Tab-separated table of C-alpha atoms and ligand atoms in Angstrom:
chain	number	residue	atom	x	y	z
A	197	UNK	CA	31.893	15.048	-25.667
A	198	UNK	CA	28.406	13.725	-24.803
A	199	UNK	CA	27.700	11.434	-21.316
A	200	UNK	CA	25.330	9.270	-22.011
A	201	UNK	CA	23.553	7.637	-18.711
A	202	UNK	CA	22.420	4.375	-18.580
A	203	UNK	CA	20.757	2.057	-16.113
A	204	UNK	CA	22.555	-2.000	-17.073
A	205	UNK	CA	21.312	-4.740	-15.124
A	206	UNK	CA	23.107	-5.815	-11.961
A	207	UNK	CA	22.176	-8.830	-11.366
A	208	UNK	CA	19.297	-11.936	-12.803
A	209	UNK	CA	16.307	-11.537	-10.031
A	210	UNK	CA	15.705	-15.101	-10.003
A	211	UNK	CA	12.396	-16.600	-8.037
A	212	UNK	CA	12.798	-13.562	-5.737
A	213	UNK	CA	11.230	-10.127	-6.109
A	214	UNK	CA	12.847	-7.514	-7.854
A	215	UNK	CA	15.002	-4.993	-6.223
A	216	UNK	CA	16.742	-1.677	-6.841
A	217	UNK	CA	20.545	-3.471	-6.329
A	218	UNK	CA	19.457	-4.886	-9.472
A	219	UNK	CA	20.737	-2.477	-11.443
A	220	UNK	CA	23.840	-0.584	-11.430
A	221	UNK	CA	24.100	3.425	-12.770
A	222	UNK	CA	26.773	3.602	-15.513
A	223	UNK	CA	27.379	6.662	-17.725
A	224	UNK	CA	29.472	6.096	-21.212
A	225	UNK	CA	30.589	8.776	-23.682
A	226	UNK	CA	28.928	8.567	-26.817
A	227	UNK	CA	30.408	7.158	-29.953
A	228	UNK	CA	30.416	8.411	-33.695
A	229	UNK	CA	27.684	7.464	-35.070
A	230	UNK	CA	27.499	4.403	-38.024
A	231	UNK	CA	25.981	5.149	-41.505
A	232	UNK	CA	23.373	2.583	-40.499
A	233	UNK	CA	21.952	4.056	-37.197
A	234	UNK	CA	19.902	6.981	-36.023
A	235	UNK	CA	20.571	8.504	-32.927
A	236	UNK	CA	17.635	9.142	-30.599
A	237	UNK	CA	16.961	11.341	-27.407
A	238	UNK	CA	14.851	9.646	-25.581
A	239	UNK	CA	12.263	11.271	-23.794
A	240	UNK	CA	9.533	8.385	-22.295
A	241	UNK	CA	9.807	5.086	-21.375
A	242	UNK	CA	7.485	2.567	-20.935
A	243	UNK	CA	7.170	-0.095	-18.097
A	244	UNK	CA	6.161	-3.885	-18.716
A	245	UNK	CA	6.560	-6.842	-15.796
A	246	UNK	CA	7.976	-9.539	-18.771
A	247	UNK	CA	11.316	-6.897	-18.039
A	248	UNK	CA	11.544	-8.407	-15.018
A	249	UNK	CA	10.930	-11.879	-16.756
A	250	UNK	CA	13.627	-10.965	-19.240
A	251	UNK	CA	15.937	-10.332	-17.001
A	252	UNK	CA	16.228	-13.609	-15.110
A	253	UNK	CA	17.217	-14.666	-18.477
A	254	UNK	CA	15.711	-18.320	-18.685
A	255	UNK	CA	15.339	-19.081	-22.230
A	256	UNK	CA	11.854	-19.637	-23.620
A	257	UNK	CA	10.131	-16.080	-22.859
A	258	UNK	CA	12.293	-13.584	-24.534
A	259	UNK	CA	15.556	-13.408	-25.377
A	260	UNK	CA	18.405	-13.495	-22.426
A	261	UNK	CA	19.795	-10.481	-20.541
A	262	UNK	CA	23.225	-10.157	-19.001
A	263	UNK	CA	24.846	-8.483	-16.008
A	264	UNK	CA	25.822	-5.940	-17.684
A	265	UNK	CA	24.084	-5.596	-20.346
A	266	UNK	CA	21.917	-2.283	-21.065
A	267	UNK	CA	18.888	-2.857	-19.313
A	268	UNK	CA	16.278	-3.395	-22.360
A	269	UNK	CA	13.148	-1.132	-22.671
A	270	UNK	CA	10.657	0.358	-25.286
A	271	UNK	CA	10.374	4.071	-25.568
A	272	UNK	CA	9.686	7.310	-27.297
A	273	UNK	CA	12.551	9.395	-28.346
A	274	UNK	CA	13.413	12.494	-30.768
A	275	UNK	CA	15.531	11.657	-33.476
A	276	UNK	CA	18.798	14.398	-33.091
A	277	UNK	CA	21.089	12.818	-35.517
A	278	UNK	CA	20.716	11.119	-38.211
A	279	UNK	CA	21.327	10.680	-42.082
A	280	UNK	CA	18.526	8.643	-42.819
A	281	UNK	CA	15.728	9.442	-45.376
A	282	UNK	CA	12.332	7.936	-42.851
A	283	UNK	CA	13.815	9.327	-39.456
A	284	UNK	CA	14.997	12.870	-40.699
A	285	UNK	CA	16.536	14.864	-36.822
A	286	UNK	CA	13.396	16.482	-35.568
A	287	UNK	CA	11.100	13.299	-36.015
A	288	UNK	CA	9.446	11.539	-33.302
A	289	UNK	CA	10.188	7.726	-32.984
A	290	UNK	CA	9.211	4.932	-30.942
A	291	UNK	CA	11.375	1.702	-30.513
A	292	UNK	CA	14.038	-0.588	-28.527
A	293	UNK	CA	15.655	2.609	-26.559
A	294	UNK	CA	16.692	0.803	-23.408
A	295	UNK	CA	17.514	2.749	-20.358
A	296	UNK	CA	19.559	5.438	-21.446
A	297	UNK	CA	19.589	9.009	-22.797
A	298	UNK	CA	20.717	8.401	-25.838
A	299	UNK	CA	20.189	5.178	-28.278
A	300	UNK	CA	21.765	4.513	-31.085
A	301	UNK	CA	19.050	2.301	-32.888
A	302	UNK	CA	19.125	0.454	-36.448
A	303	UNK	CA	16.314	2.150	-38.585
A	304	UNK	CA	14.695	-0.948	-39.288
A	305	UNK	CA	13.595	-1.654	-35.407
A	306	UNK	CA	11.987	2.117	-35.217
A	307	UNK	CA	8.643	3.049	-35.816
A	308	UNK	CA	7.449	6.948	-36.739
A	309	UNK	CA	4.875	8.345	-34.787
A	310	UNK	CA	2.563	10.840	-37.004
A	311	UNK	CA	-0.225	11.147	-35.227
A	312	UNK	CA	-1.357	14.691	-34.261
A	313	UNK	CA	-4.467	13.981	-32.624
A	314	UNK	CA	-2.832	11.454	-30.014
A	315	UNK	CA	-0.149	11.665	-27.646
A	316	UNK	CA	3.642	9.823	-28.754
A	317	UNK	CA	3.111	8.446	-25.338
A	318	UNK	CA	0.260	6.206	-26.345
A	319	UNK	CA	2.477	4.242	-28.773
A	320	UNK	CA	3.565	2.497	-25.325
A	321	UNK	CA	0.093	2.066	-23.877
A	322	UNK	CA	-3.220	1.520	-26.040
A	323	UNK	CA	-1.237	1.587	-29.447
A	324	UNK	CA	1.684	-0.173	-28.209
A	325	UNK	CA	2.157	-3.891	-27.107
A	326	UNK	CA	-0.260	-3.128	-23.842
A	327	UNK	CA	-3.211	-2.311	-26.207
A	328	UNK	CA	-2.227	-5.304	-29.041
A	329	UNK	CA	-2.297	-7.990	-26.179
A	330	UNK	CA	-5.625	-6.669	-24.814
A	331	UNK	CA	-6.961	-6.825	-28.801
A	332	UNK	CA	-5.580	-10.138	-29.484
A	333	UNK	CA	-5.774	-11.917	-26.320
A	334	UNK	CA	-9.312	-11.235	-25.932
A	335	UNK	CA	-10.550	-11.580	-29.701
A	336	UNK	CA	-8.481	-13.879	-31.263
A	337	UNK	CA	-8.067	-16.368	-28.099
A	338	UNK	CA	-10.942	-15.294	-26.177
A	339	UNK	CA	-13.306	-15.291	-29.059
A	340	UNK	CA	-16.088	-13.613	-27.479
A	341	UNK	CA	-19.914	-13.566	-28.771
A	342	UNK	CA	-22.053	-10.448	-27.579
A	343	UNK	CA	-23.937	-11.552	-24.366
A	344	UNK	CA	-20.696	-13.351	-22.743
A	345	UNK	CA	-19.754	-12.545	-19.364
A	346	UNK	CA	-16.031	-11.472	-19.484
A	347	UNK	CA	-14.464	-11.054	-16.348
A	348	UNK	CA	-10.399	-9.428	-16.028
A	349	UNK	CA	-7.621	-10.273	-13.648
A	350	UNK	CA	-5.359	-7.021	-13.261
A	351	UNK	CA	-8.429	-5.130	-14.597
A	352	UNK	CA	-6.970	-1.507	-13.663
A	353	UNK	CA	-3.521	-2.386	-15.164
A	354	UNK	CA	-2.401	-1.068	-18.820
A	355	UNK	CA	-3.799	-4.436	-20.384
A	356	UNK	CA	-6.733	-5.108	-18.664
A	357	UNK	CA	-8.451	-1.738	-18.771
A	358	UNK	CA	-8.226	-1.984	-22.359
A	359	UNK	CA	-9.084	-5.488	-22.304
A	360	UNK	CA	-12.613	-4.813	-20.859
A	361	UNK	CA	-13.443	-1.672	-22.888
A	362	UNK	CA	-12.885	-4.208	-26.408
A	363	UNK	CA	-15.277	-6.473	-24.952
A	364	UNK	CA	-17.730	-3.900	-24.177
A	365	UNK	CA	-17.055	-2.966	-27.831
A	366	UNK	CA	-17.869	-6.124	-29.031
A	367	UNK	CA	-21.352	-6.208	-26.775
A	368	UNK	CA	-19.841	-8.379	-23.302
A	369	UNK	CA	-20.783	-7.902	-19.856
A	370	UNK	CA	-17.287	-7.057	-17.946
A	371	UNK	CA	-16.466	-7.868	-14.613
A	372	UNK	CA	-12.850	-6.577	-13.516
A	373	UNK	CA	-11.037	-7.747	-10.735
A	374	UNK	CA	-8.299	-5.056	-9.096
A	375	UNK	CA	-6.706	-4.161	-5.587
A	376	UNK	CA	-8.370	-1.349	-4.040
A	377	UNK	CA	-11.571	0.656	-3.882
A	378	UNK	CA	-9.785	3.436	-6.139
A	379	UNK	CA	-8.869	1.063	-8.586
A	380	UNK	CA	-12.881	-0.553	-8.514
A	381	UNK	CA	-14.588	2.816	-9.110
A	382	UNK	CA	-12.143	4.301	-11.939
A	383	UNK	CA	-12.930	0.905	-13.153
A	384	UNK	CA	-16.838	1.365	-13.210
A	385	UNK	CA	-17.441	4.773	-13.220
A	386	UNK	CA	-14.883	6.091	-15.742
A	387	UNK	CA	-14.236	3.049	-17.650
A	388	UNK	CA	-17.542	1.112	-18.303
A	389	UNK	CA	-16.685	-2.218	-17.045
A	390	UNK	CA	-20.559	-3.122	-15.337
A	391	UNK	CA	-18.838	-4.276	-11.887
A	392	UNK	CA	-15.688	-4.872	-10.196
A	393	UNK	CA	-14.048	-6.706	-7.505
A	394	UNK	CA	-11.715	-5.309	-4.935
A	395	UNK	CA	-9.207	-8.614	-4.155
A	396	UNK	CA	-8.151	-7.399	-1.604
A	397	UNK	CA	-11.179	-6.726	0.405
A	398	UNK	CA	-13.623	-9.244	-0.880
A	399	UNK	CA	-14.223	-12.590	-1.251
A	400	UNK	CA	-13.423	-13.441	-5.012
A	401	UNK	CA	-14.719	-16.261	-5.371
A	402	UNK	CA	-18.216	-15.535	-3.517
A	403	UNK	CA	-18.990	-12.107	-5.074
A	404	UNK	CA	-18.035	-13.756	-8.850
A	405	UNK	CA	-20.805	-16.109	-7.731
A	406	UNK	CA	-23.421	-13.715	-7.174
A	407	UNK	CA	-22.460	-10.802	-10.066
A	408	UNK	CA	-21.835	-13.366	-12.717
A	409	UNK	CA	-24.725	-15.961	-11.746
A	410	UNK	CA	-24.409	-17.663	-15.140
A	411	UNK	CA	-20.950	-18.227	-15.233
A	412	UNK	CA	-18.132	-16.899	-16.917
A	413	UNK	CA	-18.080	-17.194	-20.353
A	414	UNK	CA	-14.147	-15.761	-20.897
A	415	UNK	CA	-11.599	-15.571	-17.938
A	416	UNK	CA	-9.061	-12.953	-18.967
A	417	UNK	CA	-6.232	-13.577	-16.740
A	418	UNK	CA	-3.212	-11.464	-15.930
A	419	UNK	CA	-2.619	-12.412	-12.454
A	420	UNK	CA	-2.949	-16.399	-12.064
A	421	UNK	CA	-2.544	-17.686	-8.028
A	422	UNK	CA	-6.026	-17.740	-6.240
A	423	UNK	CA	-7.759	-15.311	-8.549
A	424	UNK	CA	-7.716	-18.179	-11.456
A	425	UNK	CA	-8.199	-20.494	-9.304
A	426	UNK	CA	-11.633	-18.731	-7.832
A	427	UNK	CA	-12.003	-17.696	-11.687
A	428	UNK	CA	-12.138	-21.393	-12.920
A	429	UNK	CA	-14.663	-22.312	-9.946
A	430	UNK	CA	-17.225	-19.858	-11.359
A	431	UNK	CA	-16.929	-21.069	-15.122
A	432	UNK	CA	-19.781	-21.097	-17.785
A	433	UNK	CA	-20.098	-24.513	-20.250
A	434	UNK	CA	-17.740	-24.070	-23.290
A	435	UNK	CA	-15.624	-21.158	-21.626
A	436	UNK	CA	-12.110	-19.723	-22.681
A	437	UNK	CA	-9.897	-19.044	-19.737
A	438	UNK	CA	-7.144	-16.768	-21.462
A	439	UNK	CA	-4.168	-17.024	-19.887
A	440	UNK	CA	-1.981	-13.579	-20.794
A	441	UNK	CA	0.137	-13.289	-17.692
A	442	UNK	CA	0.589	-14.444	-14.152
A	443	UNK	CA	1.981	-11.743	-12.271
A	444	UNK	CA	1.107	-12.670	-8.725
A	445	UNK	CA	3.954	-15.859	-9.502
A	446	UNK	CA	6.859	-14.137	-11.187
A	447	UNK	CA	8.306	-13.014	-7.827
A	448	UNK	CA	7.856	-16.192	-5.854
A	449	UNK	CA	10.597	-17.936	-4.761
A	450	UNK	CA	8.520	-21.770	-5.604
A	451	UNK	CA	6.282	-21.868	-7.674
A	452	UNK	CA	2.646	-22.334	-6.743
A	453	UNK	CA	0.888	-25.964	-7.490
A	454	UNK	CA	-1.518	-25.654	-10.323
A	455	UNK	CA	-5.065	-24.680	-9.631
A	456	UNK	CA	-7.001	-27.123	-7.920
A	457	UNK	CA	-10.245	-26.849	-9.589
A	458	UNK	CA	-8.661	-27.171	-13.296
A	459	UNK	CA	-10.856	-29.882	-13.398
A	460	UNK	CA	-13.677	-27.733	-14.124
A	461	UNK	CA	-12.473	-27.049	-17.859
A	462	UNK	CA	-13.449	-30.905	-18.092
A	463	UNK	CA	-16.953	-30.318	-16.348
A	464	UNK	CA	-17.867	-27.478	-18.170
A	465	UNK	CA	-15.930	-28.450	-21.334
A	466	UNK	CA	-13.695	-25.454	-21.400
A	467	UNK	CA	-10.214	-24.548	-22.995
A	468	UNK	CA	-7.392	-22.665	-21.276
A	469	UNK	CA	-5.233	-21.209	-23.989
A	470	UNK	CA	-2.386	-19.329	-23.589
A	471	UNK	CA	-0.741	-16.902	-25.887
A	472	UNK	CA	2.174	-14.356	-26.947
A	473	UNK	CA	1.949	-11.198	-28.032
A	474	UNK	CA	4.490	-11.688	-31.103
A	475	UNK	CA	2.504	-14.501	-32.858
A	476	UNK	CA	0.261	-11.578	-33.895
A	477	UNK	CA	2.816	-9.304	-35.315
A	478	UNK	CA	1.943	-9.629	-39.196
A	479	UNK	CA	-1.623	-7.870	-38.475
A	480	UNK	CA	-0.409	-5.511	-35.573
A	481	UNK	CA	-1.205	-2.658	-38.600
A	482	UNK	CA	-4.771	-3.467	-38.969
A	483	UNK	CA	-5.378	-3.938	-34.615
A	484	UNK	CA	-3.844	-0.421	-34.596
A	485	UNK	CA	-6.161	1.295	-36.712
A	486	UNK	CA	-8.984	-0.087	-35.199
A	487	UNK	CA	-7.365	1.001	-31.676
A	488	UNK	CA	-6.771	4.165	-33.233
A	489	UNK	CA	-10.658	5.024	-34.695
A	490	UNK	CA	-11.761	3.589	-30.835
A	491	UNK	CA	-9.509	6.222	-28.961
A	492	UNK	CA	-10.535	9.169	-31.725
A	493	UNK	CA	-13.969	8.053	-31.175
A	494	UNK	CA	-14.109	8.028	-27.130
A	495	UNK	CA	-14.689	4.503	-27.265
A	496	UNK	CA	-11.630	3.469	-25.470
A	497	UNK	CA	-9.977	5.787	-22.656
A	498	UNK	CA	-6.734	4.488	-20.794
A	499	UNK	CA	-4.714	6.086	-17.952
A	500	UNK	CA	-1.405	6.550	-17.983
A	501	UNK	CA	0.777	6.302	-14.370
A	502	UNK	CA	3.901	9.114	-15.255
A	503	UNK	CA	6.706	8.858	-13.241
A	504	UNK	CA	9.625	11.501	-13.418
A	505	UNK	CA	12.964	11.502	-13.650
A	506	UNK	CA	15.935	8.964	-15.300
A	507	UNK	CA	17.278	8.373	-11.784
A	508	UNK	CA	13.671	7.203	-10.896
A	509	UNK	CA	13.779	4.363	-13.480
A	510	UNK	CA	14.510	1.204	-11.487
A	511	UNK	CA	12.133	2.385	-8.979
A	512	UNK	CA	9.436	2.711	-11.493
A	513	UNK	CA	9.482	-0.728	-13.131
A	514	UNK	CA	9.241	-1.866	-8.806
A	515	UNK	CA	5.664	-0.312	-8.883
A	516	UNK	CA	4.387	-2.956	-10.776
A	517	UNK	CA	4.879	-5.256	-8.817
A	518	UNK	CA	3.653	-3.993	-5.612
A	519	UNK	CA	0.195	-2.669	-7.169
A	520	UNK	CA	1.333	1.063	-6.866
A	521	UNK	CA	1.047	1.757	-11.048
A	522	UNK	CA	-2.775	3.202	-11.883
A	523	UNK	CA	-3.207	2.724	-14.992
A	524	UNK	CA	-0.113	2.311	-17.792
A	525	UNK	CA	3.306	2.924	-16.039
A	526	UNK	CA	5.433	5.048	-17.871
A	527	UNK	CA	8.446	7.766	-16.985
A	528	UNK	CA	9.644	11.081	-18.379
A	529	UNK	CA	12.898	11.167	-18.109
B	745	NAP	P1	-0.266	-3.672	-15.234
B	745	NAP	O1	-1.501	-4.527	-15.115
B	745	NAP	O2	-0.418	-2.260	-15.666
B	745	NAP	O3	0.522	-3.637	-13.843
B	745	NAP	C1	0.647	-4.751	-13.041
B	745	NAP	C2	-0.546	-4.877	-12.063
B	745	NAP	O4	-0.598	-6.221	-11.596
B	745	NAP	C3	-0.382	-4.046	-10.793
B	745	NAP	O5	-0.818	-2.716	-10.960
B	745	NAP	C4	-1.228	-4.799	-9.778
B	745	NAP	O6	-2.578	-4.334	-9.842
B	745	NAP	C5	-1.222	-6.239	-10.331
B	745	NAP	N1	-0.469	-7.130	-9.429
B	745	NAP	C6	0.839	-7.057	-9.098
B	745	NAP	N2	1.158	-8.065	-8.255
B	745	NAP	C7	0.008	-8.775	-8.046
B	745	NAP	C8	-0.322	-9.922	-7.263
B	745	NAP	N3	0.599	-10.565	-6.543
B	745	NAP	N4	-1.613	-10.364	-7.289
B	745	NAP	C9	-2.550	-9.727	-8.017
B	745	NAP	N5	-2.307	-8.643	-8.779
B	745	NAP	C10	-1.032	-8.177	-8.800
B	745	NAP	O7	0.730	-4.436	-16.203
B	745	NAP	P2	0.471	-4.732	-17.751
B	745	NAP	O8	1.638	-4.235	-18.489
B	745	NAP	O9	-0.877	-4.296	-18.145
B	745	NAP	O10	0.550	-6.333	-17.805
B	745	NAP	C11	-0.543	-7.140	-17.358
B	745	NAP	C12	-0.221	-8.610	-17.582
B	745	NAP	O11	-0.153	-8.880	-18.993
B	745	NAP	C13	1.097	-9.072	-16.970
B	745	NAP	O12	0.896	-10.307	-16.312
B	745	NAP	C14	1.984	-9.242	-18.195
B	745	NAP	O13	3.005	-10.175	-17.968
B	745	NAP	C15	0.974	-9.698	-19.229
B	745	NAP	N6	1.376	-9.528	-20.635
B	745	NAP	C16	1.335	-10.616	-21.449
B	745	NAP	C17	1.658	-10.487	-22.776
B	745	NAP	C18	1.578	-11.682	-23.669
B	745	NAP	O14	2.048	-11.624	-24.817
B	745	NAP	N7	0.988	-12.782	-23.214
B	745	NAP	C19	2.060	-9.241	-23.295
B	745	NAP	C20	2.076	-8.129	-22.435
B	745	NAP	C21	1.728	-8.281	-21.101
B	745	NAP	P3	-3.532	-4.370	-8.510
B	745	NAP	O15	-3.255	-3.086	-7.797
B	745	NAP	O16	-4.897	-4.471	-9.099
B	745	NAP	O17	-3.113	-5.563	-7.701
């Protein structure tokens, strides 16, 4: 008889910040397996904020989460049992594992990671949805030319790291935006972006002013609040303003008015464009392979934040929130 433990959500966080009491320890005894699943061990979990989103389960953003319910979660696992052909026991999977030690996971939702030359683990940073956003976000809705000025909210984060090293790619000046002097020199000195701005110590709007003199050409935002609001001051004629997350609202308790100088994307005829990840999904093959040749080639580096322990999982998805991940937040469990 096999206890499997699992982390199920407690309660629907709300307009408040998330908090440990939302989630509740359970253990259950695993079940026979059906002909059409393959059970996984998992071993690494990765950590996004639209969990927190999904949890408050208000249709429109994902799909809604119960108290309850297993608490919902991509991972890597080892397949241990299993009778079909693709995921023979031994192989190494990525997927919908959820909080738990053990998933039991229809073969159709699993991936197989191959790779030799790169760790499983990056299938939930740079190869996994974390990398895609970065790639699609910033060329597909960013559209940049070489010679733009791109500057990143949430610059140090999983997404925006890998946001400004594809625009360096693709021959932009980058500009990233973080909390912290740590966070500002990884970002120049061991990343590439050309400068960056520590929020929390310096004047956003001012210092965009004087390292971007021309203007902002794409506005990569993760983090919304003042930052966009500072960001869409500073804007170039014909800029994008991509809008991929918000972070700095999803804890407050009412939401924030909208950015009072929006009126600039009139002035400087701009567009703000939002986006999801999962409109892209028919050519995620093709963004991975070109992720893939950029991480074999040195041309991308990311930074993963690896946290310990399956009774450290609620406190790990916290960190996000507070500023504490550096670099992609994931756990061994
Ligand atoms: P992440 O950036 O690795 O981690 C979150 C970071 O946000 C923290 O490290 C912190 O960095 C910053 N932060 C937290 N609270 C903040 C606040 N109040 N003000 C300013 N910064 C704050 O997370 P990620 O997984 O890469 O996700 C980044 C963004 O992409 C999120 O907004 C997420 O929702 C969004 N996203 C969108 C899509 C899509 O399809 N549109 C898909 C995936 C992710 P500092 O220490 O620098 O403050």
């Amino acid at each position: 008889m096999t206890i499997n433990r699992q982390w199920l959500i407690n309660a629907n966080p709300r307009g408040r910040a998330l908090t440990i009491e939302d989630f509740k320890y359970h253990e259950e005894t695993l079940q026979a397996l059906t002909s059409d699943e393959v059970r996984v061990k998992t071993t690494t979990l990765g950590f996004d904020p639209s969990q927190k989103g999904q949890m408050e389960n208000v249709s429109g953003y994902a799909s809604g989460n119960n108290v309850g319910d297993l608490m919902v979660g991509r991972g890597i696992g080892e397949v241990i049992e299993s009778s079909h052909p693709r995921f023979p026991v031994g192989s190494i999977v990525t997927g919908p594992l959820g909080w738990q030690e053990y998933a039991s996971v229809k073969p159709r939702l699993l991936e197989l990671i191959e790779d030799e030359d790169i760790a499983p683990s990056a299938y939930l940073g740079p190869l996994g949805s974390t990398g895609l956003t970065a790639y699609f976000g910033l060329l597909r809705v960013g559209q940049p030319e070489p010679g733009d000025e791109v500057v990143i909210s949430g610059a140090a984060g999983g997404v925006g790291s890998i946001t400004g090293q594809i625009a360096n790619l693709v021959g932009c000046h980058t500009t990233g935006i973080a909390g912290g002097s740590k966070k500002c020199d990884w970002l120049v000195n061991n990343v590439g972006f050309n400068h960056a701005i520590d929020y929390k110590s310096e004047h956003v709007k001012s210092r965009l002013r004087e390292l971007v003199p021309s203007g902002i050409n794409i506005f990569f935002d993760n983090v919304g609040g003042d930052i966009l609001n500072d960001a869409l001051a500073c804007i170039a004629p014909h800029a994008r303003v991509v809008v991929c997350g918000g972070i700095s609202r999803y804890e407050q308790a009412t939401l924030p008015q909208g950015p009072a100088n929006y009126f600039n994307i009139v002035f400087r005829q701009a567009r703000m464009e939002g986006f999801l990840l999962t409109a892209y999904s028919a050519e995620f093959a093709e963004a991975r392979r070109r992720l893939k040749t950029w991480i074999a080639n040195g041309d991308i580096t990311y930074k993963e934040d690896v946290q310990e322990g399956f009774e450290n999982i609620p406190k790990t998805l916290l960190r996000l929130f507070s500023g504490a991940n550096f670099g992609k937040q994931i756990l061994n469990l």
